[in-house]
mmCIF file of C-alpha atoms in Angstrom:
data_model
loop_
_atom_site.group_PDB
_atom_site.id
_atom_site.type_symbol
_atom_site.label_atom_id
_atom_site.label_comp_id
_atom_site.label_asym_id
_atom_site.label_seq_id
_atom_site.Cartn_x
_atom_site.Cartn_y
_atom_site.Cartn_z
ATOM 1 C CA MET A 812 -0.004 -0.003 0.006
ATOM 2 C CA LYS A 813 2.781 2.382 0.914
ATOM 3 C CA LYS A 814 4.531 1.789 -2.445
ATOM 4 C CA ILE A 815 1.303 2.358 -4.351
ATOM 5 C CA PHE A 816 0.686 5.572 -2.425
ATOM 6 C CA LEU A 817 4.212 6.861 -3.234
ATOM 7 C CA VAL A 818 3.856 6.032 -6.912
ATOM 8 C CA LYS A 819 0.467 7.803 -7.082
ATOM 9 C CA LEU A 820 1.929 10.842 -5.221
ATOM 10 C CA ILE A 821 4.854 11.069 -7.689
ATOM 11 C CA LEU A 822 2.505 10.860 -10.672
ATOM 12 C CA PHE A 823 0.217 13.486 -9.124
ATOM 13 C CA LEU A 824 3.129 15.900 -8.568
ATOM 14 C CA ILE A 825 4.335 15.455 -12.170
ATOM 15 C CA VAL A 826 0.842 16.004 -13.589
ATOM 16 C CA ALA A 827 0.228 18.965 -11.290
ATOM 17 C CA THR A 828 3.554 20.599 -12.260
ATOM 18 C CA ASN A 829 2.863 20.165 -15.938
ATOM 19 C CA ALA A 830 -0.663 21.461 -15.539
ATOM 20 C CA GLU A 831 0.645 24.494 -13.638
ATOM 21 C CA MET A 832 3.154 25.273 -16.461
ATOM 22 C CA ALA A 833 0.484 24.746 -19.146
ATOM 23 C CA MET A 834 -1.909 27.146 -17.384
ATOM 24 C CA ALA A 835 0.849 29.754 -17.231
ATOM 25 C CA GLN A 836 0.898 29.702 -21.063
ATOM 26 C CA LYS A 837 -2.636 31.163 -21.231
ATOM 27 C CA ARG A 838 -1.726 34.760 -20.341
ATOM 28 C CA GLN A 839 -2.063 37.128 -23.301
ATOM 29 C CA GLY A 840 0.158 40.061 -24.210
ATOM 30 C CA ASN A 841 3.894 40.727 -24.528
ATOM 31 C CA PRO A 842 6.167 40.250 -21.514
ATOM 32 C CA ALA A 843 8.398 43.114 -22.688
ATOM 33 C CA GLU A 844 5.436 45.475 -22.172
ATOM 34 C CA ASN A 845 4.694 44.119 -18.681
ATOM 35 C CA LEU A 846 8.079 44.143 -16.944
ATOM 36 C CA PRO A 847 8.491 44.203 -13.170
ATOM 37 C CA PRO A 848 10.461 47.182 -11.758
ATOM 38 C CA TYR A 849 13.630 45.140 -11.361
ATOM 39 C CA ILE A 850 13.963 44.333 -15.034
ATOM 40 C CA LYS A 851 14.686 46.823 -17.841
ATOM 41 C CA ARG A 852 14.994 46.340 -21.558
ATOM 42 C CA VAL A 853 18.401 46.979 -23.092
ATOM 43 C CA SER A 854 17.895 46.150 -26.727
ATOM 44 C CA ALA A 855 14.907 45.540 -29.048
ATOM 45 C CA PHE A 856 16.915 43.153 -31.248
ATOM 46 C CA GLY A 857 19.683 40.610 -30.935
ATOM 47 C CA GLU A 858 20.474 37.390 -29.141
ATOM 48 C CA ARG A 859 23.193 35.423 -27.332
ATOM 49 C CA PRO A 860 24.255 38.313 -25.027
ATOM 50 C CA GLU A 861 27.649 38.296 -23.282
ATOM 51 C CA TRP A 862 28.755 40.629 -20.440
ATOM 52 C CA SER A 863 31.945 42.591 -20.686
ATOM 53 C CA HIS A 864 34.216 41.949 -17.714
ATOM 54 C CA ASP A 865 33.610 45.449 -16.311
ATOM 55 C CA GLY A 866 29.831 45.081 -16.672
ATOM 56 C CA LYS A 867 29.566 48.182 -18.834
ATOM 57 C CA LYS A 868 28.880 46.572 -22.204
ATOM 58 C CA ILE A 869 27.088 43.597 -23.697
ATOM 59 C CA LEU A 870 28.299 41.724 -26.778
ATOM 60 C CA PHE A 871 25.680 39.990 -28.921
ATOM 61 C CA VAL A 872 24.854 38.680 -32.386
ATOM 62 C CA SER A 873 22.049 40.132 -34.461
ATOM 63 C CA LYS A 874 20.539 36.738 -35.441
ATOM 64 C CA PRO A 875 21.738 33.140 -36.009
ATOM 65 C CA MET A 876 24.720 33.433 -38.333
ATOM 66 C CA GLY A 877 24.524 37.245 -38.053
ATOM 67 C CA GLU A 878 26.740 40.261 -37.366
ATOM 68 C CA VAL A 879 28.271 40.884 -34.009
ATOM 69 C CA TYR A 880 27.452 44.071 -32.040
ATOM 70 C CA GLU A 881 28.303 45.642 -28.758
ATOM 71 C CA VAL A 882 26.010 47.883 -26.717
ATOM 72 C CA GLU A 883 27.176 50.369 -24.076
ATOM 73 C CA LEU A 884 24.668 50.153 -21.212
ATOM 74 C CA GLU A 885 25.051 53.690 -19.908
ATOM 75 C CA THR A 886 24.464 55.399 -23.252
ATOM 76 C CA GLY A 887 22.672 52.758 -25.241
ATOM 77 C CA LEU A 888 25.185 53.232 -28.073
ATOM 78 C CA VAL A 889 25.350 50.143 -30.344
ATOM 79 C CA SER A 890 28.588 49.504 -32.297
ATOM 80 C CA PRO A 891 29.156 46.924 -35.026
ATOM 81 C CA LYS A 892 32.139 44.667 -34.444
ATOM 82 C CA THR A 893 32.324 42.397 -37.511
ATOM 83 C CA ARG A 894 31.423 44.631 -40.469
ATOM 84 C CA HIS A 895 35.064 45.293 -41.468
ATOM 85 C CA PHE A 896 35.656 41.863 -43.120
ATOM 86 C CA ASN A 897 33.703 39.375 -45.183
ATOM 87 C CA HIS A 898 32.116 36.406 -43.387
ATOM 88 C CA TYR A 899 29.072 34.174 -43.323
ATOM 89 C CA GLY A 900 27.775 35.191 -39.893
ATOM 90 C CA PHE A 901 28.365 34.082 -36.326
ATOM 91 C CA THR A 902 26.515 31.970 -33.825
ATOM 92 C CA ARG A 903 28.524 33.189 -30.800
ATOM 93 C CA ALA A 904 30.816 36.039 -29.756
ATOM 94 C CA MET A 905 32.516 35.892 -26.336
ATOM 95 C CA TYR A 906 35.067 38.005 -24.528
ATOM 96 C CA LEU A 907 38.475 36.625 -23.583
ATOM 97 C CA PRO A 908 40.086 37.944 -20.323
ATOM 98 C CA ASN A 909 42.024 40.578 -22.339
ATOM 99 C CA GLY A 910 38.974 41.839 -24.149
ATOM 100 C CA ASP A 911 39.673 40.086 -27.445
ATOM 101 C CA ILE A 912 36.660 38.326 -28.893
ATOM 102 C CA LEU A 913 36.264 34.582 -29.559
ATOM 103 C CA LEU A 914 34.009 34.044 -32.614
ATOM 104 C CA SER A 915 32.162 30.920 -33.735
ATOM 105 C CA GLY A 916 30.669 30.778 -37.203
ATOM 106 C CA PRO A 917 30.509 28.909 -40.514
ATOM 107 C CA LEU A 918 33.183 29.267 -43.174
ATOM 108 C CA ALA A 919 31.081 28.380 -46.186
ATOM 109 C CA PRO A 920 28.111 30.100 -47.855
ATOM 110 C CA PHE A 921 24.593 28.739 -47.284
ATOM 111 C CA ASP A 922 21.027 29.542 -48.091
ATOM 112 C CA PRO A 923 19.513 31.184 -44.982
ATOM 113 C CA THR A 924 15.985 30.463 -46.262
ATOM 114 C CA ASP A 925 16.654 26.730 -46.356
ATOM 115 C CA GLN A 926 16.199 25.124 -42.907
ATOM 116 C CA GLU A 927 18.469 22.205 -43.626
ATOM 117 C CA GLU A 928 21.303 24.468 -44.827
ATOM 118 C CA ARG A 929 20.781 26.753 -41.792
ATOM 119 C CA ASP A 930 21.014 23.777 -39.433
ATOM 120 C CA TYR A 931 24.155 22.517 -41.165
ATOM 121 C CA ALA A 932 25.756 25.979 -40.947
ATOM 122 C CA ARG A 933 25.018 26.156 -37.221
ATOM 123 C CA ASP A 934 26.678 22.768 -36.756
ATOM 124 C CA MET A 935 29.692 23.447 -38.948
ATOM 125 C CA CYS A 936 31.196 26.386 -37.003
ATOM 126 C CA TRP A 937 34.855 27.300 -36.647
ATOM 127 C CA LEU A 938 36.530 29.236 -33.884
ATOM 128 C CA SER A 939 38.611 32.384 -34.413
ATOM 129 C CA ILE A 940 39.840 35.304 -32.263
ATOM 130 C CA MET A 941 39.370 38.945 -33.190
ATOM 131 C CA ASP A 942 41.254 41.824 -31.525
ATOM 132 C CA LYS A 943 39.280 43.861 -29.029
ATOM 133 C CA GLU A 944 39.479 46.971 -31.168
ATOM 134 C CA ALA A 945 37.779 45.044 -34.017
ATOM 135 C CA LYS A 946 40.100 46.536 -36.621
ATOM 136 C CA THR A 947 41.634 43.417 -38.112
ATOM 137 C CA GLU A 948 40.302 40.135 -39.433
ATOM 138 C CA PRO A 949 39.966 37.351 -36.848
ATOM 139 C CA VAL A 950 42.731 34.746 -36.491
ATOM 140 C CA PRO A 951 41.476 31.170 -37.142
ATOM 141 C CA LEU A 952 42.198 28.586 -34.449
ATOM 142 C CA ASP A 953 41.565 25.651 -36.820
ATOM 143 C CA ILE A 954 38.995 24.239 -34.405
ATOM 144 C CA ILE A 955 35.541 23.095 -35.499
ATOM 145 C CA CYS A 956 32.859 23.491 -32.895
ATOM 146 C CA ALA A 957 29.313 22.332 -32.462
ATOM 147 C CA GLU A 958 27.699 25.791 -32.522
ATOM 148 C CA GLY A 959 29.023 27.439 -29.310
ATOM 149 C CA PRO A 960 32.186 27.290 -27.154
ATOM 150 C CA ALA A 961 32.783 28.006 -23.467
ATOM 151 C CA VAL A 962 35.284 30.673 -22.374
ATOM 152 C CA SER A 963 36.912 31.129 -18.965
ATOM 153 C CA ARG A 964 36.255 34.545 -17.489
ATOM 154 C CA SER A 965 39.625 34.611 -15.698
ATOM 155 C CA LYS A 966 41.981 32.362 -17.653
ATOM 156 C CA PHE A 967 42.938 32.040 -21.277
ATOM 157 C CA LYS A 968 41.117 28.757 -21.598
ATOM 158 C CA ILE A 969 38.315 27.653 -23.946
ATOM 159 C CA ALA A 970 36.180 24.533 -24.357
ATOM 160 C CA TRP A 971 34.070 23.156 -27.199
ATOM 161 C CA ALA A 972 32.106 20.129 -28.353
ATOM 162 C CA ILE A 973 32.539 18.101 -31.506
ATOM 163 C CA ARG A 974 29.622 15.883 -32.589
ATOM 164 C CA ASP A 975 29.218 13.242 -35.231
ATOM 165 C CA ARG A 976 27.745 15.938 -37.513
ATOM 166 C CA GLN A 977 31.262 17.492 -37.662
ATOM 167 C CA LYS A 978 33.113 14.156 -37.549
ATOM 168 C CA PRO A 979 31.016 11.262 -38.912
ATOM 169 C CA GLU A 980 33.757 8.812 -37.910
ATOM 170 C CA TYR A 981 32.610 9.297 -34.270
ATOM 171 C CA GLY A 982 29.482 7.254 -34.981
ATOM 172 C CA LYS A 983 25.853 8.187 -34.775
ATOM 173 C CA HIS A 984 24.890 10.679 -31.990
ATOM 174 C CA ARG A 985 28.272 10.564 -30.358
ATOM 175 C CA ALA A 986 30.078 13.700 -29.120
ATOM 176 C CA LYS A 987 33.304 14.660 -27.338
ATOM 177 C CA LEU A 988 34.198 17.689 -25.230
ATOM 178 C CA PHE A 989 37.593 19.390 -25.501
ATOM 179 C CA VAL A 990 39.558 22.119 -23.724
ATOM 180 C CA ALA A 991 42.593 24.217 -24.768
ATOM 181 C CA ASP A 992 44.681 27.119 -23.551
ATOM 182 C CA ILE A 993 44.991 30.317 -25.665
ATOM 183 C CA GLU A 994 48.510 31.642 -26.005
ATOM 184 C CA TYR A 995 49.751 34.693 -27.899
ATOM 185 C CA LYS A 996 52.926 34.252 -29.875
ATOM 186 C CA ASP A 997 54.219 37.536 -31.314
ATOM 187 C CA GLY A 998 50.753 38.901 -30.710
ATOM 188 C CA VAL A 999 48.990 36.115 -32.618
ATOM 189 C CA PRO A 1000 46.637 33.908 -30.691
ATOM 190 C CA GLN A 1001 46.722 30.150 -30.928
ATOM 191 C CA ALA A 1002 45.094 27.199 -29.211
ATOM 192 C CA VAL A 1003 47.575 24.977 -27.367
ATOM 193 C CA ASN A 1004 47.451 22.031 -24.944
ATOM 194 C CA GLN A 1005 44.287 20.669 -26.571
ATOM 195 C CA LYS A 1006 42.774 17.632 -24.854
ATOM 196 C CA MET A 1007 39.542 15.689 -24.666
ATOM 197 C CA VAL A 1008 37.833 15.850 -21.299
ATOM 198 C CA PHE A 1009 34.592 13.889 -21.882
ATOM 199 C CA ASP A 1010 33.213 11.341 -24.394
ATOM 200 C CA SER A 1011 29.477 10.666 -24.634
ATOM 201 C CA LYS A 1012 30.371 6.936 -24.682
ATOM 202 C CA GLN A 1013 30.970 7.328 -20.939
ATOM 203 C CA LEU A 1014 27.157 7.748 -20.472
ATOM 204 C CA ASP A 1015 25.152 4.612 -19.994
ATOM 205 C CA PHE A 1016 22.273 5.687 -22.162
ATOM 206 C CA LYS A 1017 21.764 6.739 -25.796
ATOM 207 C CA LEU A 1018 21.545 10.256 -27.016
ATOM 208 C CA GLY A 1019 19.557 11.911 -29.818
ATOM 209 C CA HIS A 1020 20.776 14.104 -32.701
ATOM 210 C CA ALA A 1021 21.673 17.185 -30.640
ATOM 211 C CA SER A 1022 23.823 15.032 -28.151
ATOM 212 C CA MET A 1023 25.982 17.474 -26.138
ATOM 213 C CA GLU A 1024 27.147 21.104 -25.928
ATOM 214 C CA VAL A 1025 29.548 22.873 -23.582
ATOM 215 C CA GLN A 1026 28.448 25.943 -21.661
ATOM 216 C CA SER A 1027 30.565 27.412 -18.821
ATOM 217 C CA PHE A 1028 33.764 26.956 -16.842
ATOM 218 C CA VAL A 1029 32.963 26.761 -13.119
ATOM 219 C CA PRO A 1030 34.604 29.604 -11.211
ATOM 220 C CA PRO A 1031 36.669 30.497 -9.361
ATOM 221 C CA ALA A 1032 39.126 27.698 -10.192
ATOM 222 C CA ASP A 1033 37.716 27.003 -13.666
ATOM 223 C CA GLU A 1034 38.698 23.308 -13.285
ATOM 224 C CA LYS A 1035 35.172 22.113 -14.046
ATOM 225 C CA LEU A 1036 32.900 22.597 -16.988
ATOM 226 C CA THR A 1037 29.085 22.699 -17.296
ATOM 227 C CA TYR A 1038 27.546 21.115 -20.345
ATOM 228 C CA SER A 1039 24.144 19.969 -21.629
ATOM 229 C CA VAL A 1040 23.216 16.391 -22.537
ATOM 230 C CA TYR A 1041 20.310 16.427 -24.966
ATOM 231 C CA GLN A 1042 17.618 13.968 -26.057
ATOM 232 C CA ILE A 1043 18.412 11.317 -23.429
ATOM 233 C CA ASN A 1044 17.608 7.795 -24.639
ATOM 234 C CA ASP A 1045 16.399 9.425 -27.903
ATOM 235 C CA GLY A 1046 13.768 11.224 -25.787
ATOM 236 C CA THR A 1047 13.031 14.884 -25.373
ATOM 237 C CA ASN A 1048 14.474 15.693 -21.991
ATOM 238 C CA THR A 1049 17.788 17.489 -21.460
ATOM 239 C CA ASP A 1050 19.951 17.520 -18.348
ATOM 240 C CA THR A 1051 22.721 19.782 -16.962
ATOM 241 C CA TYR A 1052 26.041 18.065 -16.248
ATOM 242 C CA VAL A 1053 29.374 19.093 -14.696
ATOM 243 C CA VAL A 1054 32.730 17.431 -15.544
ATOM 244 C CA ASP A 1055 36.121 17.846 -13.850
ATOM 245 C CA ILE A 1056 38.520 18.627 -16.659
ATOM 246 C CA GLU A 1057 41.444 17.173 -14.834
ATOM 247 C CA SER A 1058 40.030 13.939 -13.336
ATOM 248 C CA GLY A 1059 37.249 13.363 -15.889
ATOM 249 C CA GLU A 1060 34.705 12.731 -13.100
ATOM 250 C CA PHE A 1061 31.202 13.916 -14.109
ATOM 251 C CA GLN A 1062 27.810 14.393 -12.439
ATOM 252 C CA ASN A 1063 24.212 14.931 -13.551
ATOM 253 C CA MET A 1064 23.058 18.044 -11.715
ATOM 254 C CA THR A 1065 19.330 17.990 -12.718
ATOM 255 C CA ARG A 1066 18.253 14.316 -13.208
ATOM 256 C CA SER A 1067 14.852 15.522 -14.386
ATOM 257 C CA PRO A 1068 13.009 13.151 -16.774
ATOM 258 C CA GLY A 1069 10.181 14.962 -18.517
ATOM 259 C CA PHE A 1070 11.923 18.315 -18.327
ATOM 260 C CA TYR A 1071 14.331 20.371 -20.397
ATOM 261 C CA ASP A 1072 17.238 21.679 -18.323
ATOM 262 C CA GLU A 1073 19.993 23.318 -20.367
ATOM 263 C CA PRO A 1074 22.788 25.127 -18.542
ATOM 264 C CA GLU A 1075 23.457 28.794 -19.428
ATOM 265 C CA GLY A 1076 25.515 31.500 -17.740
ATOM 266 C CA ILE A 1077 27.176 30.656 -14.449
ATOM 267 C CA PHE A 1078 27.261 32.693 -11.200
ATOM 268 C CA PRO A 1079 30.737 34.045 -10.241
ATOM 269 C CA ASP A 1080 30.820 32.124 -7.003
ATOM 270 C CA GLY A 1081 30.518 28.840 -8.948
ATOM 271 C CA LYS A 1082 27.722 27.632 -6.662
ATOM 272 C CA PHE A 1083 24.880 28.251 -9.062
ATOM 273 C CA THR A 1084 24.233 28.325 -12.823
ATOM 274 C CA CYS A 1085 21.369 29.588 -14.894
ATOM 275 C CA VAL A 1086 19.358 26.883 -16.696
ATOM 276 C CA GLU A 1087 16.649 27.064 -19.300
ATOM 277 C CA HIS A 1088 13.946 24.949 -17.674
ATOM 278 C CA GLY A 1089 10.525 23.753 -18.770
ATOM 279 C CA PRO A 1090 8.453 20.573 -19.243
ATOM 280 C CA SER A 1091 9.563 18.891 -22.444
ATOM 281 C CA ASN A 1092 6.014 17.672 -23.327
ATOM 282 C CA GLY A 1093 7.377 15.586 -26.204
ATOM 283 C CA GLU A 1094 9.324 18.455 -27.741
ATOM 284 C CA ASP A 1095 13.099 18.542 -28.203
ATOM 285 C CA PHE A 1096 13.256 22.291 -27.549
ATOM 286 C CA PRO A 1097 10.145 23.321 -25.524
ATOM 287 C CA VAL A 1098 9.020 26.605 -24.085
ATOM 288 C CA ILE A 1099 11.277 27.579 -21.204
ATOM 289 C CA ASP A 1100 12.274 30.256 -18.683
ATOM 290 C CA ILE A 1101 15.419 31.064 -16.742
ATOM 291 C CA TYR A 1102 15.961 29.233 -13.426
ATOM 292 C CA LYS A 1103 18.833 29.443 -10.920
ATOM 293 C CA LEU A 1104 20.218 25.928 -10.312
ATOM 294 C CA LYS A 1105 22.234 24.894 -7.285
ATOM 295 C CA LEU A 1106 25.457 23.085 -8.284
ATOM 296 C CA ASP A 1107 25.531 20.963 -5.155
ATOM 297 C CA GLY A 1108 23.837 17.948 -6.801
ATOM 298 C CA SER A 1109 20.478 18.509 -5.113
ATOM 299 C CA GLY A 1110 18.773 19.535 -8.332
ATOM 300 C CA GLU A 1111 17.129 22.451 -6.553
ATOM 301 C CA MET A 1112 16.404 25.509 -8.688
ATOM 302 C CA GLN A 1113 14.623 28.829 -8.375
ATOM 303 C CA ARG A 1114 12.548 30.421 -11.087
ATOM 304 C CA MET A 1115 13.857 33.840 -12.171
ATOM 305 C CA THR A 1116 11.893 34.881 -15.257
ATOM 306 C CA TYR A 1117 8.182 34.548 -16.133
ATOM 307 C CA PHE A 1118 8.197 35.195 -19.837
ATOM 308 C CA MET A 1119 6.639 31.796 -20.664
ATOM 309 C CA ASP A 1120 3.567 32.863 -18.692
ATOM 310 C CA TYR A 1121 2.720 34.881 -21.824
ATOM 311 C CA GLU A 1122 1.432 32.751 -24.668
ATOM 312 C CA GLY A 1123 4.015 32.327 -27.402
ATOM 313 C CA TYR A 1124 7.002 33.710 -25.465
ATOM 314 C CA LYS A 1125 9.942 32.429 -23.441
ATOM 315 C CA GLY A 1126 12.957 33.750 -21.529
ATOM 316 C CA SER A 1127 16.318 32.299 -22.384
ATOM 317 C CA GLN A 1128 20.145 32.697 -22.609
ATOM 318 C CA GLY A 1129 20.590 33.920 -19.079
ATOM 319 C CA ILE A 1130 24.104 35.213 -18.183
ATOM 320 C CA VAL A 1131 25.350 36.762 -14.963
ATOM 321 C CA SER A 1132 27.705 39.780 -14.655
ATOM 322 C CA ASP A 1133 31.211 39.176 -13.175
ATOM 323 C CA ASP A 1134 30.182 40.991 -9.930
ATOM 324 C CA GLY A 1135 27.129 38.758 -9.557
ATOM 325 C CA LYS A 1136 24.736 41.749 -9.383
ATOM 326 C CA TYR A 1137 22.916 41.482 -12.667
ATOM 327 C CA LEU A 1138 21.314 38.922 -14.945
ATOM 328 C CA CYS A 1139 21.061 39.524 -18.684
ATOM 329 C CA PHE A 1140 18.722 37.363 -20.716
ATOM 330 C CA GLN A 1141 16.848 37.459 -24.049
ATOM 331 C CA MET A 1142 13.271 37.161 -25.112
ATOM 332 C CA GLY A 1143 12.322 34.382 -27.480
ATOM 333 C CA LYS A 1144 9.232 33.060 -29.181
ATOM 334 C CA SER A 1145 7.919 29.511 -28.851
ATOM 335 C CA ASP A 1146 7.590 28.852 -32.583
ATOM 336 C CA ASP A 1147 11.123 29.879 -33.564
ATOM 337 C CA GLU A 1148 14.272 27.720 -33.798
ATOM 338 C CA ALA A 1149 16.280 27.346 -30.698
ATOM 339 C CA GLY A 1150 18.333 30.414 -29.645
ATOM 340 C CA VAL A 1151 16.543 33.024 -31.722
ATOM 341 C CA GLY A 1152 16.081 36.228 -29.737
ATOM 342 C CA TYR A 1153 14.118 39.497 -29.952
ATOM 343 C CA GLY A 1154 16.282 41.677 -27.782
ATOM 344 C CA PHE A 1155 17.533 41.334 -24.252
ATOM 345 C CA PHE A 1156 16.970 42.551 -20.720
ATOM 346 C CA VAL A 1157 18.874 43.199 -17.499
ATOM 347 C CA MET A 1158 17.609 42.114 -14.071
ATOM 348 C CA ASP A 1159 18.839 43.677 -10.830
ATOM 349 C CA LEU A 1160 19.327 40.483 -8.809
ATOM 350 C CA GLU A 1161 19.249 42.169 -5.392
ATOM 351 C CA ALA A 1162 16.014 44.011 -6.163
ATOM 352 C CA ALA A 1163 14.484 40.846 -7.657
ATOM 353 C CA GLU A 1164 15.230 38.500 -4.812
ATOM 354 C CA PRO A 1165 12.183 39.334 -2.618
ATOM 355 C CA HIS A 1166 9.932 38.631 -5.615
ATOM 356 C CA LEU A 1167 11.390 35.243 -6.563
ATOM 357 C CA GLY A 1168 10.002 31.974 -5.352
ATOM 358 C CA LYS A 1169 11.542 29.185 -3.297
ATOM 359 C CA PHE A 1170 14.043 26.636 -4.607
ATOM 360 C CA LYS A 1171 12.450 23.431 -5.821
ATOM 361 C CA SER A 1172 13.941 20.152 -7.047
ATOM 362 C CA TYR A 1173 12.676 18.400 -10.154
ATOM 363 C CA ALA A 1174 15.267 15.577 -9.692
ATOM 364 C CA LYS A 1175 14.065 12.006 -9.620
ATOM 365 C CA GLU A 1176 16.581 9.687 -7.975
ATOM 366 C CA ASP A 1177 14.747 6.578 -9.237
ATOM 367 C CA PHE A 1178 15.179 7.755 -12.808
ATOM 368 C CA VAL A 1179 18.838 8.774 -12.732
ATOM 369 C CA ASN A 1180 19.611 6.713 -15.853
ATOM 370 C CA TYR A 1181 16.229 7.057 -17.452
ATOM 371 C CA LYS A 1182 15.852 3.311 -18.097
#
């Protein structure tokens, strides 16, 4: 009887949670027009925001495989960063500790109106480094990357994923994670000390097409790396993982079957990370909002944005300033491809705290391997 009661209770909680999230979708209007006082809009266009180290600027791309721009928060002045050379657009732009910019983007032309070609271009990205003044062409690192890399905020260290889409010899739906140091020789950057730190074959379940992607080095030591594991057992749920880049030990931080939990920007104390969280409901990339996840293995997280309460919208791509005071995130729409944004916002975390809910765990110990 006790076992039956527990099973019924678990099923009730799952159904109740999904029902609660579904009801939240019924609100009409635009979240950008109904902001709480602790959130302000910074830009009406753009996606994939990235804080400057001094917190005064935000780097972003205009669209998937688009131009790179930088906005000065105090003045609102927007400056183009990649118009001085020919390229095929970029999926990511990220600051190195010295202010130089790590770029990720395709090297071959493609038809942006063809979904298959767009997907292929996003997968076949190459890394390069552009000087912080944005006056010269970027220096290629000869590294292919599955869409986006990770960059240490304090060390000249980067990480990236390579999937079977880039290297078919890996085998179907397999991926590997790599790290490298960035060194400057006669002023020219290069990637050295490259090594693999994780292989999806270490997991005891199958992955779908998206497989894995790196996200953030864990401060302050930057000896660990957060990454997402997609489409577990060919399903639709995603989990947040952490791997030690020296020992290779790894841990599932969310363990949430039935939910999408993709890591985003990390907090500077290394104790929390942003995640994009939402019920998967049979979709590979469902409607989500930004949550704050504890990195202690408990799976507990706190909801931070409520954009998915508005029908057709979502909050995504959350990143935290180096001083830990502000969250920047973008607005997306539920019917667009993953990552597409319609401008971004800044949240004052101290002012927001009294309005945020309690931490809650979606982890299910009995389903740790989803078998």
